[in-house]
Coordinates of C-alpha atoms (C1' of nucleotides) in Angstrom, one line a residue:
Chain A
X1 CA 105.1 40.8 60.5
X2 CA 101.1 41.0 60.1
X3 CA 100.2 43.5 56.8
X4 CA 96.5 44.6 57.0
X5 CA 94.7 46.3 54.0
X6 CA 94.0 49.7 55.4
X7 CA 90.7 51.6 53.5
X8 CA 92.0 54.8 54.7
X9 CA 95.7 54.3 52.9
X10 CA 93.9 51.9 50.0
X11 CA 96.8 49.2 50.5
X12 CA 98.2 46.6 52.5
X13 CA 100.3 47.9 55.4
X14 CA 102.8 46.6 58.3
X15 CA 100.4 46.6 61.6
X16 CA 102.6 48.6 64.0
X17 CA 100.4 48.8 67.3
X18 CA 100.3 52.5 68.9
X19 CA 101.2 50.6 72.3
X20 CA 103.7 47.8 71.7
X21 CA 102.2 44.1 72.3
X22 CA 98.6 45.4 72.3
X23 CA 95.8 46.0 70.2
X24 CA 92.7 47.9 70.0
X25 CA 90.0 46.9 68.2
X26 CA 86.6 48.6 67.5
X27 CA 83.8 46.8 65.1
X28 CA 80.4 48.3 64.5
X29 CA 78.0 45.3 65.4
X30 CA 74.3 45.3 65.2
X31 CA 71.4 47.3 65.8
X32 CA 69.4 45.1 67.4
X33 CA 65.6 45.4 65.9
X34 CA 65.1 41.9 64.2
X35 CA 67.3 38.5 63.8
X36 CA 70.8 38.7 62.5
X37 CA 71.3 37.7 59.0
X38 CA 74.3 36.0 56.9
X39 CA 75.6 39.4 56.2
X40 CA 75.8 39.9 60.0
X41 CA 76.9 36.4 60.4
X42 CA 80.3 37.5 58.3
X43 CA 81.1 40.8 60.2
X44 CA 81.0 38.4 63.3
X45 CA 82.7 35.9 61.9
X46 CA 85.6 37.8 60.2
X47 CA 86.5 40.0 62.9
X48 CA 86.5 36.9 65.4
X49 CA 89.0 35.4 63.2
X50 CA 91.0 38.9 63.2
X51 CA 90.8 38.9 67.0
X52 CA 91.8 35.1 67.0
X53 CA 94.5 35.9 65.0
X54 CA 95.7 39.3 66.6
X55 CA 96.0 36.8 69.8
X56 CA 97.6 33.9 68.4
X57 CA 100.0 36.8 67.0
X58 CA 100.8 37.3 70.7
X59 CA 99.0 40.8 71.3
X60 CA 97.5 41.5 74.3
X61 CA 93.8 42.5 72.5
X62 CA 91.1 44.6 73.6
X63 CA 88.1 44.2 71.7
X64 CA 85.1 46.2 71.6
X65 CA 82.1 45.4 69.4
X66 CA 78.9 47.7 69.9
X67 CA 75.4 47.2 70.3
X68 CA 73.0 50.0 68.8
X69 CA 69.9 49.8 70.7
X70 CA 68.7 53.3 70.0
X71 CA 67.5 54.2 66.7
X72 CA 64.8 55.3 64.2
X73 CA 64.5 51.4 63.0
X74 CA 64.1 50.3 66.8
X75 CA 61.8 52.8 67.8
X76 CA 59.5 52.3 64.6
X77 CA 59.6 48.3 65.3
X78 CA 58.5 48.7 69.3
X79 CA 55.8 50.5 68.2
X80 CA 54.7 48.5 65.7
X81 CA 54.7 45.6 68.2
X82 CA 53.3 47.5 70.8
X83 CA 56.3 47.0 73.1
X84 CA 58.9 49.2 74.9
X85 CA 62.2 49.5 72.8
X86 CA 63.8 47.9 75.8
X87 CA 62.0 44.6 75.8
X88 CA 62.5 44.8 71.9
X89 CA 66.0 45.4 71.6
X90 CA 66.6 42.6 74.7
X91 CA 64.8 39.9 72.6
X92 CA 67.1 40.5 69.8
X93 CA 70.4 40.9 72.1
X94 CA 69.6 37.5 73.2
X95 CA 69.0 36.2 69.6
X96 CA 72.3 38.1 68.7
X97 CA 74.2 36.3 71.2
X98 CA 72.8 32.8 70.7
X99 CA 73.6 32.9 66.6
X100 CA 77.1 34.3 67.1
X101 CA 77.6 31.4 69.7
X102 CA 76.4 28.8 67.6
X103 CA 78.8 30.1 65.0
X104 CA 82.1 30.0 67.2
X105 CA 82.4 33.6 67.8
X106 CA 84.1 34.3 70.7
X107 CA 82.8 37.3 73.3
X108 CA 84.2 40.4 72.4
X109 CA 85.9 42.1 75.5
X110 CA 83.6 44.6 76.1
X111 CA 80.1 45.1 74.3
X112 CA 78.8 48.7 75.0
X113 CA 75.3 49.8 74.3
X114 CA 74.3 53.4 72.9
X115 CA 72.1 53.8 75.4
X116 CA 74.7 53.4 78.5
X117 CA 76.9 56.3 76.8
X118 CA 74.6 58.9 76.2
X119 CA 76.5 61.3 78.7
X120 CA 79.7 60.4 76.9
X121 CA 78.2 61.2 73.4
X122 CA 76.7 64.5 75.2
X123 CA 80.3 65.2 76.1
X124 CA 81.5 65.1 72.7
X125 CA 78.7 67.1 71.2
X126 CA 79.6 69.6 73.4
X127 CA 83.3 69.9 72.6
X128 CA 82.1 69.7 68.9
X129 CA 80.0 72.7 69.4
X130 CA 83.1 74.3 71.4
X131 CA 85.4 73.3 68.3
X132 CA 82.6 75.3 66.0
X133 CA 82.0 71.9 64.3
X134 CA 78.4 71.6 65.4
X135 CA 75.3 73.9 65.3
X136 CA 72.1 74.0 66.4
X137 CA 69.4 73.8 63.7
X138 CA 65.9 75.5 63.3
X139 CA 64.3 72.6 64.4
X140 CA 66.2 71.7 67.4
X141 CA 68.5 69.3 66.0
X142 CA 72.4 69.6 66.7
X143 CA 74.4 68.8 63.3
X144 CA 77.6 68.3 62.5
X145 CA 79.2 71.0 60.0
X146 CA 80.8 68.7 57.5
X147 CA 82.4 71.3 55.8
X148 CA 83.9 73.2 58.9
X149 CA 86.4 69.8 58.8
X150 CA 89.0 69.8 56.3
X151 CA 89.6 66.3 56.3
X152 CA 86.0 65.3 55.6
X153 CA 85.8 62.2 52.6
X154 CA 89.3 60.9 53.5
X155 CA 88.5 57.4 54.1
X156 CA 85.7 56.9 51.5
X157 CA 87.8 59.3 48.8
X158 CA 85.1 61.3 48.1
X159 CA 85.3 64.9 47.9
X160 CA 82.2 67.5 49.1
X161 CA 82.1 68.5 45.4
X162 CA 81.7 64.9 44.1
X163 CA 79.0 64.1 47.1
X164 CA 77.3 66.9 46.1
X165 CA 77.2 66.6 42.5
X166 CA 75.6 63.0 42.6
X167 CA 73.2 64.3 45.9
X168 CA 70.2 62.1 45.6
X169 CA 69.2 63.0 49.3
X170 CA 66.3 65.6 49.9
X171 CA 67.7 68.3 51.6
X172 CA 66.6 69.0 55.3
X173 CA 66.0 72.4 55.4
X174 CA 67.5 72.7 58.6
X175 CA 71.0 71.8 57.3
X176 CA 73.4 74.3 56.6
X177 CA 74.9 71.8 54.0
X178 CA 73.1 68.7 52.5
X179 CA 75.9 66.6 53.7
X180 CA 75.9 67.4 57.2
X181 CA 74.5 65.3 59.6
X182 CA 73.0 65.0 63.1
X183 CA 74.5 64.4 66.3
X184 CA 71.5 65.5 68.6
X185 CA 67.8 64.8 67.2
X186 CA 65.4 66.5 69.2
X187 CA 62.3 64.8 70.9
X188 CA 59.1 64.5 68.7
X189 CA 56.1 65.0 70.8
X190 CA 54.6 61.2 70.0
X191 CA 57.9 59.3 70.9
X192 CA 57.8 57.6 74.3
X193 CA 59.8 59.2 77.3
X194 CA 61.9 56.1 77.0
X195 CA 63.8 57.8 73.7
X196 CA 64.1 60.7 75.2
X197 CA 67.2 61.9 77.1
X198 CA 67.8 65.6 78.7
X199 CA 71.1 67.5 77.4
X200 CA 72.1 70.9 77.0
X201 CA 70.4 71.3 73.9
X202 CA 66.8 70.3 75.1
X203 CA 65.6 66.5 75.1
X204 CA 66.4 64.2 72.6
X205 CA 68.2 61.1 71.5
X206 CA 71.8 60.6 69.9
X207 CA 72.3 60.7 65.9
X208 CA 73.7 57.0 64.7
X209 CA 77.1 58.1 64.0
X210 CA 78.2 59.7 67.5
X211 CA 77.9 56.6 69.6
X212 CA 80.6 54.8 68.1
X213 CA 82.9 58.0 68.3
X214 CA 81.9 58.3 72.1
X215 CA 82.2 54.4 73.0
X216 CA 85.3 53.7 70.8
X217 CA 87.1 56.7 72.3
X218 CA 85.8 56.2 75.6
X219 CA 86.8 52.2 76.0
X220 CA 90.1 52.0 73.6
X221 CA 91.2 56.0 73.6
X222 CA 91.1 58.9 71.7
X223 CA 93.4 57.2 69.3
X224 CA 93.2 53.4 68.7
X225 CA 94.8 50.6 66.6
X226 CA 92.0 49.0 64.5
X227 CA 88.2 50.0 63.6
X228 CA 86.2 47.5 61.3
X229 CA 82.8 46.9 60.0
X230 CA 81.2 46.2 56.6
X231 CA 81.9 47.9 53.7
X232 CA 78.4 49.5 53.6
X233 CA 79.7 51.6 56.6
X234 CA 82.6 52.9 54.7
X235 CA 80.4 55.9 53.9
X236 CA 79.4 58.1 55.5
X237 CA 79.2 56.5 59.1
X238 CA 82.8 55.9 59.2
X239 CA 83.4 59.1 57.5
X240 CA 81.3 61.0 60.1
X241 CA 83.0 59.1 63.1
X242 CA 86.5 60.4 61.7
X243 CA 85.1 63.7 61.6
X244 CA 83.4 64.0 65.1
X245 CA 85.9 62.1 67.0
X246 CA 89.1 63.9 65.5
X247 CA 87.1 67.1 65.7
X248 CA 86.2 66.7 69.0
X249 CA 89.9 65.3 70.2
X250 CA 92.3 67.3 67.6
X251 CA 94.1 63.8 67.1
X252 CA 94.2 61.0 64.7
X253 CA 91.0 58.7 65.9
X254 CA 92.0 55.3 64.2
X255 CA 95.1 53.9 62.5
X256 CA 93.6 51.1 60.5
X257 CA 90.0 50.8 59.1
X258 CA 89.4 47.4 58.1
X259 CA 86.1 46.5 55.9
X260 CA 84.7 43.2 55.1
X261 CA 82.7 42.4 51.9
X262 CA 79.0 41.4 51.2
X263 CA 77.0 38.6 51.1
X264 CA 75.8 38.3 48.1
X265 CA 72.2 36.6 46.5
X266 CA 72.6 35.6 42.9
X267 CA 75.4 38.7 42.8
X268 CA 73.3 41.1 44.2
X269 CA 73.6 42.4 48.0
X270 CA 72.1 40.7 50.7
X271 CA 70.1 43.1 52.4
X272 CA 67.1 44.0 54.5
X273 CA 65.5 46.4 51.6
X274 CA 65.9 43.9 48.9
X275 CA 64.4 41.4 51.2
X276 CA 67.0 38.5 49.7
X277 CA 68.2 38.1 53.0
X278 CA 68.5 34.9 55.0
X279 CA 68.6 34.7 58.8
X280 CA 71.5 32.7 60.5
X281 CA 68.8 30.9 62.7
X282 CA 67.1 29.8 59.2
X283 CA 70.3 28.9 57.7
X284 CA 71.6 27.1 60.9
X285 CA 68.4 24.4 60.7
X286 CA 69.7 23.3 57.5
X287 CA 73.5 23.6 57.6
X288 CA 75.8 23.0 60.7
X289 CA 77.1 26.1 62.5
X290 CA 80.6 25.2 61.6
X291 CA 79.9 24.4 58.0
X292 CA 78.7 28.3 57.9
X293 CA 81.7 29.0 59.7
X294 CA 83.6 27.4 57.5
X295 CA 81.8 29.0 54.2
X296 CA 82.6 32.7 55.5
X297 CA 86.4 31.7 56.0
X298 CA 87.0 29.9 53.0
X299 CA 86.5 33.5 51.1
X300 CA 89.1 36.3 51.6
X301 CA 87.0 38.4 54.0
X302 CA 86.9 41.9 51.4
X303 CA 86.0 39.3 48.4
X304 CA 82.1 39.2 48.1
X305 CA 80.7 36.2 48.9
X306 CA 77.8 34.6 47.1
X307 CA 75.0 32.6 49.1
X308 CA 73.5 29.6 47.3
X309 CA 72.5 26.1 49.0
X310 CA 74.8 24.5 46.6
X311 CA 78.1 27.1 48.1
X312 CA 77.0 25.3 51.7
X313 CA 76.8 21.7 50.3
X314 CA 80.3 22.5 48.8
X315 CA 81.5 23.8 52.2
X316 CA 80.1 20.9 53.6
X317 CA 82.1 18.8 51.8
X318 CA 84.9 20.4 52.0
X319 CA 84.9 20.4 56.2
X320 CA 83.7 16.8 56.0
X321 CA 86.9 15.9 54.5
X322 CA 89.0 17.6 57.2
X323 CA 87.1 16.2 60.0
X324 CA 87.7 12.8 58.1
X325 CA 91.2 13.2 58.5
X326 CA 90.8 13.9 62.0
X327 CA 89.5 10.3 62.8
X328 CA 92.3 9.3 64.1
X329 CA 93.4 12.3 66.2
X330 CA 93.2 12.0 69.9
X331 CA 90.2 13.7 71.3
X332 CA 90.3 16.9 72.4
X333 CA 91.6 17.7 75.9
X334 CA 88.7 19.9 77.0
X335 CA 86.2 21.7 75.9
X336 CA 86.3 25.6 75.0
X337 CA 85.1 27.6 77.9
X338 CA 82.7 30.4 75.6
X339 CA 81.2 28.8 72.7
X340 CA 84.1 29.3 70.8
X341 CA 87.3 26.8 70.4
X342 CA 90.6 26.7 71.9
X343 CA 93.0 29.1 71.4
X344 CA 96.4 27.7 70.6
X345 CA 99.4 29.1 72.4
X346 CA 100.6 32.0 70.8
X347 CA 103.3 32.0 68.3
X348 CA 106.8 32.3 69.9
X349 CA 106.1 30.2 72.7
X350 CA 103.7 30.4 75.6
X351 CA 101.2 27.8 77.3
X352 CA 98.1 29.5 77.5
X353 CA 95.5 27.1 75.7
X354 CA 96.5 24.1 76.9
X355 CA 96.7 21.0 75.0
X356 CA 95.5 22.6 71.5
X357 CA 99.0 24.4 70.8
X358 CA 100.4 24.6 67.3
X359 CA 104.0 23.8 66.4
X360 CA 104.7 27.1 64.7
X361 CA 107.9 25.2 63.5
X362 CA 106.4 22.8 61.4
X363 CA 106.1 24.1 57.4
X364 CA 102.7 23.7 57.4
X365 CA 102.2 25.9 60.2
X366 CA 104.9 28.1 58.8
X367 CA 102.8 28.3 55.6
X368 CA 99.5 29.4 57.5
X369 CA 101.4 31.8 59.3
X370 CA 102.3 33.7 56.4
X371 CA 99.1 33.3 54.7
X372 CA 97.3 34.9 57.6
X373 CA 99.9 37.6 58.2
X374 CA 99.1 38.7 54.8
X375 CA 96.0 40.6 55.2
X376 CA 94.2 37.7 56.9
X377 CA 94.4 35.6 53.8
X378 CA 92.2 32.7 55.1
X379 CA 91.5 30.9 51.7
X380 CA 95.3 30.2 51.6
X381 CA 95.4 29.3 55.2
X382 CA 92.6 26.8 54.6
X383 CA 94.4 25.2 51.7
X384 CA 97.3 24.5 54.0
X385 CA 94.9 22.5 56.3
X386 CA 93.9 20.6 53.0
X387 CA 97.3 19.9 52.5
X388 CA 98.0 18.5 56.3
X389 CA 94.8 16.6 55.9
X390 CA 96.2 14.9 53.2
X391 CA 99.6 14.5 54.9
X392 CA 97.3 13.0 57.9
X393 CA 96.0 10.8 55.6
X394 CA 98.9 9.4 53.6
X395 CA 101.3 8.9 56.4
X396 CA 98.8 7.8 59.4
X397 CA 100.8 10.6 61.3
X398 CA 99.1 11.5 64.6
X399 CA 101.5 14.4 64.7
X400 CA 100.1 16.0 61.6
X401 CA 96.6 15.2 62.6
X402 CA 96.9 17.0 66.0
X403 CA 98.8 19.7 63.6
X404 CA 95.9 20.3 61.6
X405 CA 93.5 20.5 64.6
X406 CA 95.7 23.0 66.5
X407 CA 95.7 25.1 63.2
X408 CA 92.1 24.9 62.5
X409 CA 91.8 26.2 66.3
X410 CA 93.2 29.2 65.4
X411 CA 90.3 30.0 63.0
X412 CA 87.8 28.5 65.4
X413 CA 87.2 25.4 63.6
X414 CA 87.9 21.9 63.7
X415 CA 87.3 21.5 67.6
X416 CA 84.6 18.8 67.6
X417 CA 85.0 15.1 67.9
X418 CA 85.4 13.9 64.5
X419 CA 82.8 11.4 64.9
X420 CA 80.2 14.0 66.5
X421 CA 80.9 16.3 63.5
X422 CA 80.3 13.3 61.1
X423 CA 76.9 12.2 62.5
X424 CA 75.7 15.7 63.7
X425 CA 72.3 15.9 62.0
X426 CA 69.9 19.1 61.3
X427 CA 67.0 17.7 59.7
X428 CA 64.1 17.6 62.3
X429 CA 62.9 13.7 61.6
X430 CA 65.9 11.8 61.5
X431 CA 66.7 8.1 62.3
X432 CA 67.9 7.7 65.9
X433 CA 71.0 6.4 66.5
X434 CA 69.7 3.5 67.8
X435 CA 68.1 2.8 64.6
X436 CA 70.9 2.9 62.9
X437 CA 73.0 0.7 65.1
X438 CA 70.2 -1.7 64.8
X439 CA 70.6 -1.9 60.9
X440 CA 74.7 -2.0 61.2
X441 CA 73.9 -4.9 63.4
X442 CA 71.7 -6.5 60.9
X443 CA 73.9 -5.9 58.3
X444 CA 77.2 -7.6 59.6
X445 CA 75.1 -10.6 60.5
X446 CA 73.7 -10.6 56.9
X447 CA 77.3 -10.1 55.6
X448 CA 78.9 -13.1 57.8
X449 CA 76.1 -15.2 56.3
X450 CA 77.4 -14.0 52.8
X451 CA 74.0 -13.0 52.1
X452 CA 75.5 -9.9 50.2
X453 CA 71.9 -9.0 48.7
X454 CA 70.3 -8.5 52.1
X455 CA 73.4 -6.4 53.5
X456 CA 73.5 -3.9 50.1
X457 CA 69.8 -3.7 50.7
X458 CA 70.4 -2.5 54.3
X459 CA 73.2 -0.3 52.9
X460 CA 71.2 1.2 50.7
X461 CA 68.1 1.7 52.6
X462 CA 70.4 3.7 54.9
X463 CA 71.8 5.7 52.1
X464 CA 68.1 6.9 51.7
X465 CA 68.0 7.9 54.6
X466 CA 70.9 9.9 54.3
X467 CA 73.2 7.2 56.4
X468 CA 76.8 6.6 54.8
X469 CA 77.8 3.4 55.8
X470 CA 81.9 2.6 56.1
X471 CA 83.4 -0.8 56.6
X472 CA 87.2 -0.7 57.4
X473 CA 89.3 -3.3 59.3
X474 CA 88.2 -1.5 62.5
X475 CA 84.6 -2.3 61.9
X476 CA 81.7 -0.5 60.2
X477 CA 81.1 3.4 60.9
X478 CA 78.7 5.6 59.9
X479 CA 77.8 9.5 59.0
X480 CA 75.2 11.5 57.4
X481 CA 75.9 12.6 54.0
Chain B
rG1 C1' 77.5 61.5 36.8
rG2 C1' 81.5 60.7 41.1
rC3 C1' 84.2 57.3 43.2
rG4 C1' 86.0 52.2 44.5
rG5 C1' 86.0 46.6 44.0
rG6 C1' 86.2 42.9 40.5
rG7 C1' 85.9 39.4 35.7
rU8 C1' 90.9 32.5 37.1
rA9 C1' 89.2 26.2 35.1
rG10 C1' 81.9 22.4 35.2
rC11 C1' 81.5 25.2 40.4
rA12 C1' 83.6 27.7 44.7
rA13 C1' 88.4 30.2 45.4
rA14 C1' 93.6 32.2 46.0
rA15 C1' 98.8 33.1 44.4
rU16 C1' 102.2 34.3 41.0
rG17 C1' 106.6 37.8 35.7
rG18 C1' 109.1 31.5 34.1
rU19 C1' 108.0 26.1 38.2
rU20 C1' 101.3 21.7 41.9
rA21 C1' 97.1 26.4 44.9
rU22 C1' 93.2 24.4 47.4
rG23 C1' 88.0 22.1 48.0
rC24 C1' 83.9 19.8 45.4
rA25 C1' 82.7 17.5 40.6
rG26 C1' 85.5 14.4 36.2
rC27 C1' 88.5 10.7 34.1
rG28 C1' 92.5 6.4 34.8
rG29 C1' 94.3 3.1 38.6
rA30 C1' 94.9 0.9 44.0
rU31 C1' 92.0 -0.7 47.7
rU32 C1' 86.8 -3.1 49.0
rG33 C1' 82.4 -9.2 48.5
rC34 C1' 79.6 -4.4 46.4
rA35 C1' 80.3 0.4 48.3
rA36 C1' 82.0 4.6 50.8
rA37 C1' 86.5 6.6 52.8
rU38 C1' 91.4 7.1 51.4
rC39 C1' 95.7 6.8 48.7
rC40 C1' 98.3 7.5 43.6
rG41 C1' 98.3 9.6 38.6
rU42 C1' 95.6 12.5 35.0
rA43 C1' 92.7 16.6 32.4
rG44 C1' 91.1 21.4 32.7
rA45 C1' 92.1 28.4 33.7
rC46 C1' 93.7 33.1 33.5
rG47 C1' 87.2 38.4 30.1
rC48 C1' 88.9 41.1 24.9
rC49 C1' 92.6 44.2 22.0
rG50 C1' 97.2 46.1 22.1
rG51 C1' 102.3 47.5 24.5
rU52 C1' 106.7 46.2 27.8
rU53 C1' 109.5 41.9 28.1
rC54 C1' 113.9 36.9 26.3
rG55 C1' 109.1 35.3 28.2
rA56 C1' 102.6 37.9 31.1
rU57 C1' 97.0 35.3 34.2
rU58 C1' 100.5 38.3 36.5
rC59 C1' 103.1 45.0 34.9
rC60 C1' 101.2 49.3 31.3
rG61 C1' 97.1 51.4 28.1
rA62 C1' 91.9 50.9 25.8
rC63 C1' 87.8 48.3 25.4
rC64 C1' 83.4 44.9 26.9
rC65 C1' 81.0 43.0 31.4
rC66 C1' 79.7 42.7 36.9
rC67 C1' 79.3 44.5 41.9
rG68 C1' 79.2 48.0 45.4
rC69 C1' 79.0 53.0 47.7
rC70 C1' 77.0 58.0 46.9
rU71 C1' 69.9 56.8 51.1
rC72 C1' 69.1 53.0 56.4
rC73 C1' 72.2 49.5 55.9
rA74 C1' 77.2 44.1 58.1

RNA sequence: GGCGGGGUAGCAAAAUGGUUAUGCAGCGGAUUGCAAAUCCGUAGACGCCGGUUCGAUUCCGACCCCCGCCUCCA
């Protein structure tokens, strides 16, 4: 039985899908005006893990992750670059896909862009106006009237009084209430035609919050199962989504709200404004993408995750242990189809996923399942992986190794060939495989001649270049430190 | 100020009212020409003060400290 922490309830609750056997999930994705940083990586990986676990649990999942391709920052950046917003967003959407693929993130079922759903947004704004929840302000904007919506604040646990008391926003005169937010922004003279759409309220463009309400209900229905995003979206973004959706449709919007914790740097949230962010591609120059994925999944999704080189090194060492245990495992039956990993057969049978299947009756798998069912407790699930690695090492059991690999696959990990992982490099100037092998040959010759001084010299030299040699009965192998 | 989340061994990170988390690092041993890897064993913890309890890191209360949201933000 899967339990999920629901922000709306402030508690873990049993997941009960609206339609038995199906799950609809919407996650707020990126605003594409720059490269994704590690904070974005966390959302991508965390909800990819949720998506995979729901699938592994046998749900027919419909996963929607949107792209915000029209907003103030995009307009600003495009103007700075002297390029169209289309050119700008196209570039960063491509970059985001590259980053997501590298991290083993499966493609969502749908990836709607805000600019493709303007008609649906207009329709929704019209409904809100009809329902007396939207009004046209003096400046031409259409705003949502927060105080007309009774449930406002239920997600974030804020009351309108509290919000007003601590108010730090400069009040836009045109708003009836300082907390009202914009649904439709009137067009500005100087703006490009590209960012102007016709509407019953004049030319303009959508406010940020309305896109998720419109796309969510369009693609998943007016009422769906799971909505996720970073913890910083809880308020106001998700609060506003609820107000818009429920205000327009008069029915519950989302059953389960999930929010992932931040990536921190020196205990502070990684963010653009603080300038303490690291882009995914920057980090991937130094660290293997799977190490980054493992680093993220090793912490619980709701906990803060502190980023530092030392922590990534630690994650690398841990993942190396897992892959080392996989050395004796048979090679993968096939490469995964889309940048990710094999999806093992769903719990309770089924053959989908082929040879990557998990034996769910095995004790480790049962513990793994219990952990994942307990609000996606990946740290616990990963601990089970290490116990399986120990088992595989101790007993030299191929079954244990295969089970390890299969369970790792549920998290999108451990699907590469072990040697490939252990020898994978990331630095620019590295020894070629041929050079390494030549050195190894030379060392073997020295060893056979009992010239240990020479063999040790060669090993030390390789170690300086980051190459660790391992002698065994089967011969000498190498990996990168 | 309002609301919310935390403080676990050297580092990272879970669970749990009484019994081994787990990974890295440490220590002892096995193995190795020496190593590495691996295995076996071992040490080390629950912010502070009270309370409940036969027993609390785990429940309750006070306190100290950290972080987040309240403004665009994953």
